[in-house]
Short mmCIF file of C-alpha atoms in Angstrom, two decimals:
data_model
loop_
_atom_site.label_atom_id
_atom_site.label_comp_id
_atom_site.label_asym_id
_atom_site.label_seq_id
_atom_site.Cartn_x
_atom_site.Cartn_y
_atom_site.Cartn_z
CA MET K 1 0.35 0.40 0.19
CA GLY K 2 1.29 3.40 -0.94
CA ARG K 3 1.52 6.28 1.42
CA PRO K 4 -1.85 8.00 2.37
CA ILE K 5 -1.75 11.68 0.56
CA LEU K 6 -3.77 14.43 2.23
CA CYS K 7 -4.77 16.79 -0.68
CA VAL K 8 -4.40 20.29 0.34
CA GLY K 9 -6.99 23.48 -0.93
CA THR K 10 -9.76 23.13 -2.84
CA TYR K 11 -10.62 21.64 -6.87
CA GLY K 12 -11.33 24.51 -9.10
CA LYS K 13 -13.79 24.75 -11.07
CA ASN K 14 -11.81 26.71 -13.88
CA PRO K 15 -8.73 24.58 -15.22
CA TYR K 16 -5.59 25.98 -15.00
CA HIS K 17 -3.73 25.62 -18.75
CA ILE K 18 0.11 24.43 -18.98
CA ASP K 19 1.00 26.12 -22.78
CA LYS K 20 4.53 23.75 -22.38
CA LEU K 21 2.54 20.39 -22.33
CA GLY K 22 -1.02 21.46 -24.37
CA ARG K 23 -2.84 20.05 -20.53
CA ASN K 24 -5.45 21.38 -18.12
CA VAL K 25 -4.68 20.89 -14.17
CA TYR K 26 -7.75 21.96 -11.77
CA CYS K 27 -6.61 21.37 -8.58
CA ILE K 28 -2.56 21.74 -6.96
CA GLU K 29 -2.07 17.95 -6.70
CA GLU K 30 -2.71 17.50 -10.31
CA LEU K 31 -0.08 20.84 -10.91
CA CYS K 32 2.62 18.74 -9.10
CA TYR K 33 2.40 15.54 -10.82
CA LEU K 34 2.65 17.29 -14.07
CA PHE K 35 6.16 19.88 -12.72
CA VAL K 36 7.90 16.84 -11.19
CA GLN K 37 7.03 14.39 -14.73
CA ASN K 38 8.08 17.27 -16.84
CA ALA K 39 11.14 18.89 -14.71
CA PHE K 40 12.85 19.63 -18.26
CA LEU K 41 9.52 21.46 -18.70
CA LEU K 42 10.08 24.11 -16.33
CA ASP K 43 11.58 27.88 -16.50
CA GLU K 44 10.59 31.72 -15.50
CA GLU K 45 7.88 31.65 -17.35
CA SER K 46 5.94 28.81 -16.27
CA PHE K 47 5.89 30.51 -12.90
CA GLY K 48 4.13 33.51 -13.43
CA ASP K 49 1.31 35.87 -12.25
CA GLU K 50 -1.20 33.44 -14.00
CA LEU K 51 -0.12 30.43 -12.09
CA PHE K 52 -0.25 32.52 -8.83
CA ASP K 53 -3.80 34.07 -9.54
CA TRP K 54 -5.40 30.26 -10.20
CA ILE K 55 -3.18 28.73 -6.86
CA ALA K 56 -5.00 32.07 -4.83
CA THR K 57 -8.55 31.55 -6.47
CA GLU K 58 -8.76 27.81 -8.03
CA CYS K 59 -7.16 26.59 -4.83
CA SER K 60 -7.74 28.58 -2.04
CA LEU K 61 -3.83 28.59 -1.39
CA ASP K 62 -3.67 32.47 -0.72
CA ARG K 63 -0.33 31.51 1.77
CA LEU K 64 1.52 30.07 -1.12
CA ALA K 65 0.37 31.70 -4.03
CA ASP K 66 1.67 35.23 -1.38
CA ASP K 67 4.96 32.96 -0.83
CA LEU K 68 5.63 32.14 -4.53
CA ARG K 69 5.16 36.47 -5.60
CA LYS K 70 7.80 37.19 -2.96
CA MET K 71 9.85 34.80 -4.44
CA ARG K 72 9.90 35.91 -7.57
CA ALA K 73 9.46 39.31 -6.84
CA ARG K 74 12.93 38.92 -5.14
CA LYS K 75 14.32 36.83 -8.37
CA CYS K 76 14.47 33.08 -6.43
CA SER K 77 15.71 30.47 -9.17
CA VAL K 78 13.39 28.21 -10.74
CA ALA K 79 14.48 25.41 -7.93
CA ALA K 80 13.67 27.43 -5.18
CA LEU K 81 9.80 28.25 -6.23
CA ALA K 82 9.46 24.58 -7.73
CA GLY K 83 11.53 23.18 -3.70
CA THR K 84 8.37 25.06 -2.38
CA LEU K 85 6.06 24.81 -4.48
CA LEU K 86 6.46 21.03 -3.75
CA ASP K 87 7.18 21.30 -0.54
CA TYR K 88 3.97 23.06 0.79
CA VAL K 89 1.61 20.45 -1.16
CA GLY K 90 3.64 17.36 0.10
CA TYR K 91 2.38 15.30 -3.00
CA ASN K 92 5.34 14.92 -3.97
CA THR K 93 8.36 12.59 -2.27
CA LYS K 94 11.23 14.01 -1.13
CA ALA K 95 13.27 12.24 -3.53
CA GLU K 96 11.33 13.46 -5.97
CA ILE K 97 11.30 17.36 -4.58
CA ASP K 98 15.61 17.06 -4.68
CA LYS K 99 15.59 15.45 -8.81
CA VAL K 100 13.65 18.46 -9.55
CA GLU K 101 15.43 20.40 -8.11
CA ALA K 102 18.59 19.06 -8.89
CA ILE K 103 17.30 19.64 -12.94
CA LEU K 104 16.56 22.76 -12.23
CA ARG K 105 19.76 24.26 -11.08
CA GLU K 106 21.47 22.21 -13.98
CA ASN K 107 19.36 24.01 -16.72
CA ALA K 108 19.82 27.18 -14.85
CA GLY K 109 23.91 26.99 -15.88
CA MET K 110 23.34 26.26 -19.39
CA ASP K 111 23.00 29.20 -22.81
CA ASP K 112 18.87 28.50 -24.14
CA TYR K 113 20.05 26.57 -27.00
CA GLN K 114 21.45 23.55 -24.55
CA LYS K 115 17.99 24.29 -22.60
CA ARG K 116 16.78 23.16 -25.99
CA LEU K 117 18.74 20.59 -26.66
CA SER K 118 18.02 18.94 -22.63
CA ARG K 119 14.40 19.04 -23.60
CA ALA K 120 14.34 17.87 -26.40
CA ASP K 121 16.41 15.41 -25.98
CA PHE K 122 13.86 14.72 -22.43
CA LEU K 123 10.69 14.98 -24.55
CA MET K 124 11.98 12.48 -27.16
CA ARG K 125 12.73 9.59 -24.02
CA ASN K 126 9.19 10.32 -23.39
CA GLY K 127 7.22 9.34 -26.24
CA ARG K 128 6.61 13.12 -26.67
CA TYR K 129 7.37 13.35 -30.09
CA SER K 130 5.47 15.99 -31.28
CA MET K 131 7.09 18.86 -28.78
CA ALA K 132 10.67 17.38 -28.85
CA PHE K 133 10.56 17.61 -33.21
CA LYS K 134 9.11 21.76 -32.45
CA GLU K 135 12.28 21.64 -30.37
CA TYR K 136 14.50 19.44 -32.15
CA GLU K 137 13.60 21.92 -35.75
CA TYR K 138 14.16 25.04 -33.76
CA LEU K 139 17.49 24.21 -32.68
CA LEU K 140 18.31 23.10 -36.65
CA ASN K 141 16.68 26.40 -37.99
CA ASN K 142 18.13 29.04 -35.72
CA ASP K 143 22.29 28.45 -35.85
CA PRO K 144 23.58 28.70 -39.07
CA ASP K 145 26.65 27.66 -37.38
CA ILE K 146 25.53 24.76 -35.67
CA ASP K 147 28.29 21.78 -34.98
CA ARG K 148 28.06 18.81 -37.99
CA LYS K 149 27.95 16.35 -35.20
CA LEU K 150 25.23 18.16 -33.03
CA ARG K 151 23.56 18.37 -36.62
CA ALA K 152 23.78 15.08 -37.25
CA ARG K 153 22.81 13.99 -33.64
CA ILE K 154 19.65 15.95 -33.65
CA GLU K 155 18.59 13.91 -37.43
CA HIS K 156 20.14 10.90 -35.97
CA ASN K 157 17.05 11.08 -33.22
CA GLU K 158 14.69 12.59 -35.59
CA GLY K 159 14.94 9.73 -38.17
CA VAL K 160 14.38 7.53 -34.35
CA MET K 161 11.15 9.29 -33.86
CA TYR K 162 9.73 8.92 -37.73
CA ALA K 163 10.62 5.18 -37.78
CA ARG K 164 8.65 4.30 -33.93
CA LEU K 165 5.43 6.30 -35.55
CA PHE K 166 6.25 4.00 -38.41
CA LEU K 167 6.65 6.36 -41.20
CA PHE K 168 10.12 4.81 -42.64
CA GLU K 169 10.71 7.23 -45.45
CA ARG K 170 11.02 10.34 -43.07
CA ALA K 171 13.28 7.55 -40.88
CA GLU K 172 15.15 7.02 -43.82
CA LYS K 173 15.99 10.34 -45.26
CA MET K 174 16.85 11.33 -41.57
CA PHE K 175 19.53 8.82 -41.07
CA MET K 176 21.06 9.41 -43.72
CA GLN K 177 21.56 12.74 -43.45
CA ALA K 178 22.85 12.26 -39.84
CA TYR K 179 24.97 10.07 -41.27
CA GLU K 180 26.48 12.44 -44.05
CA HIS K 181 26.57 15.08 -41.68
CA GLY K 182 28.31 12.82 -38.52
CA ARG K 183 29.50 9.97 -39.93
CA ASP K 184 28.65 7.39 -37.54
CA HIS K 185 28.64 3.41 -38.85
CA GLU K 186 24.53 3.56 -36.01
CA SER K 187 23.41 6.11 -38.02
CA TYR K 188 23.91 4.12 -41.36
CA ILE K 189 22.20 0.70 -39.74
CA GLN K 190 19.33 2.53 -38.65
CA TYR K 191 18.80 3.46 -42.12
CA LEU K 192 18.91 0.57 -43.37
CA ALA K 193 16.93 -0.54 -40.47
CA ALA K 194 14.73 1.85 -41.65
CA VAL K 195 14.60 0.38 -45.94
CA ARG K 196 14.37 -2.44 -44.74
CA MET K 197 11.03 -2.42 -43.14
CA ARG K 198 9.71 0.01 -46.19
CA LEU K 199 10.31 -2.83 -49.08
CA SER K 200 9.46 -6.26 -49.48
CA SER K 201 12.12 -8.16 -48.81
CA LYS K 202 13.02 -9.05 -52.43
CA ASP K 203 13.34 -5.46 -53.45
CA TYR K 204 15.59 -4.99 -49.94
CA VAL K 205 17.84 -7.48 -51.72
CA ALA K 206 17.84 -6.54 -54.73
CA PHE K 207 18.17 -2.84 -52.98
CA ILE K 208 21.58 -4.61 -51.22
CA ALA K 209 22.79 -6.10 -54.60
CA ASP K 210 23.04 -2.61 -56.06
CA ASN K 211 24.91 -0.85 -53.19
CA GLU K 212 27.88 -3.02 -52.14
CA ASP K 213 28.74 -0.50 -49.48
CA ALA K 214 25.73 -1.48 -47.90
CA TYR K 215 26.91 -5.03 -47.81
CA GLU K 216 28.56 -5.55 -44.92
CA ALA K 217 26.41 -3.00 -43.16
CA SER K 218 23.20 -5.23 -43.04
CA LEU K 219 25.20 -8.42 -41.96
CA GLU K 220 25.23 -6.12 -39.36
CA LEU K 221 21.94 -5.23 -39.14
CA GLU K 222 20.36 -8.94 -39.72
CA LYS K 223 22.58 -10.30 -36.81
CA ARG K 224 20.09 -7.20 -34.80
CA MET K 225 17.05 -8.82 -36.58
CA ASN K 226 17.76 -12.16 -35.61
CA GLU K 227 18.50 -11.47 -31.71
CA ALA K 228 15.18 -9.17 -31.73
CA GLU K 229 13.25 -12.38 -33.00
CA ASP K 230 15.09 -14.55 -30.64
CA HIS K 231 13.99 -12.10 -27.84
CA TYR K 232 10.85 -12.33 -29.43
CA SER K 233 9.94 -15.58 -29.24
CA ALA K 234 10.68 -15.51 -26.03
CA SER K 235 8.76 -12.89 -25.44
CA ASP K 236 5.06 -12.76 -23.37
CA GLU K 237 3.52 -10.84 -26.81
CA LYS K 238 4.47 -13.83 -28.79
CA HIS K 239 3.16 -16.59 -25.67
CA ALA K 240 -0.07 -14.01 -26.59
CA LEU K 241 -0.19 -14.67 -29.88
CA GLY K 242 0.57 -18.44 -29.84
CA THR K 243 -2.61 -18.97 -27.26
CA ILE K 244 -4.72 -17.21 -29.88
CA ALA K 245 -3.91 -19.68 -32.51
CA VAL K 246 -4.21 -22.57 -29.97
CA TYR K 247 -7.95 -21.33 -28.95
CA LYS K 248 -9.00 -21.15 -33.09
CA ALA K 249 -6.99 -24.04 -33.70
CA GLU K 250 -9.32 -25.85 -31.37
CA GLY K 251 -12.09 -24.10 -32.18
CA LYS K 252 -12.34 -22.72 -28.37
CA MET K 253 -14.18 -19.82 -29.61
CA HIS K 254 -15.21 -17.56 -26.90
CA GLU K 255 -11.90 -17.44 -25.42
CA TYR K 256 -10.77 -16.89 -28.71
CA TYR K 257 -12.62 -13.76 -28.61
CA GLU K 258 -11.68 -12.89 -25.48
CA LYS K 259 -8.17 -13.03 -25.88
CA VAL K 260 -8.06 -11.42 -28.57
CA GLY K 261 -9.36 -8.26 -27.18
CA GLU K 262 -7.84 -8.49 -24.54
CA THR K 263 -4.65 -8.34 -26.87
CA THR K 264 -6.59 -5.88 -29.27
CA GLN K 265 -6.87 -3.27 -26.47
CA GLY K 266 -3.63 -3.59 -24.76
CA LEU K 267 -1.84 -2.45 -28.46
CA LYS K 268 -4.42 -0.02 -28.79
CA ILE K 269 -3.65 1.58 -25.29
CA GLU K 270 0.24 1.13 -26.54
CA TYR K 271 -0.47 2.73 -29.29
CA ARG K 272 -2.12 5.87 -28.27
CA ASN K 273 0.58 6.93 -26.22
CA LEU K 274 2.48 6.47 -28.48
CA ILE K 275 0.97 9.05 -30.93
CA LYS K 276 -0.38 10.59 -28.09
CA ASP K 277 1.35 14.07 -29.38
CA LYS K 278 -0.05 14.11 -33.17
CA ILE K 279 3.58 15.33 -35.54
CA GLY K 280 2.58 17.20 -38.63
CA SER K 281 2.77 16.16 -42.21
CA LYS K 282 6.18 17.78 -43.27
#
């Protein structure tokens, strides 16, 4: 059993909209949860009059709002503001609060470019692809003197996101650009993987035959694919599909449809979580 949590304040009639997350919150605990889960996105703009007014008016936490206003007037750090808010509410553990403050202190020592890069990497790791694309594109388009290796890293990450969204043709393009700029072998391997996923087996073999430079890399890719297949064969997902096939073969249609429904629902939830932030067409 988890620790009991005593809620503070009132449940707001009007939500507070967090622009950077595209989310509405109705109580102070929801706000704390999202701040902790998205600490990399917090900055000076996250603590403004609109937030303080909402805390006072909708959550009935006048003292907290006043403390935060005074801290901002004294030009206290974002880490201090976030720590005060989280400590006051008591929703999060001390370890979580310490981690948020550490992240924000580290961010404070970065320039705007470094902050955006860290923010983009954080968003990508957490499946927030739409927002990550926007940050990466800002970095690529607003620094004409960007280091080639950094450009390659960003392009590689964009390729990864496109591949996870099954947009393999776009993934190919980004992985190849990453390879051309950084000459990183891994980007070339991922480029071939995207090609392999897009083409039929016959067309992929023809592609490799026409590209002598791709032969050695293709052998490494096939080794990885075989290892992935072995891993999948031992997975719960593979076992579930095998069970479904057995039910159908044995004519156990009630069990068959029930298992299909469970599996399909799980896949739907996983896919929705993966693409909850839509990416616009490019």
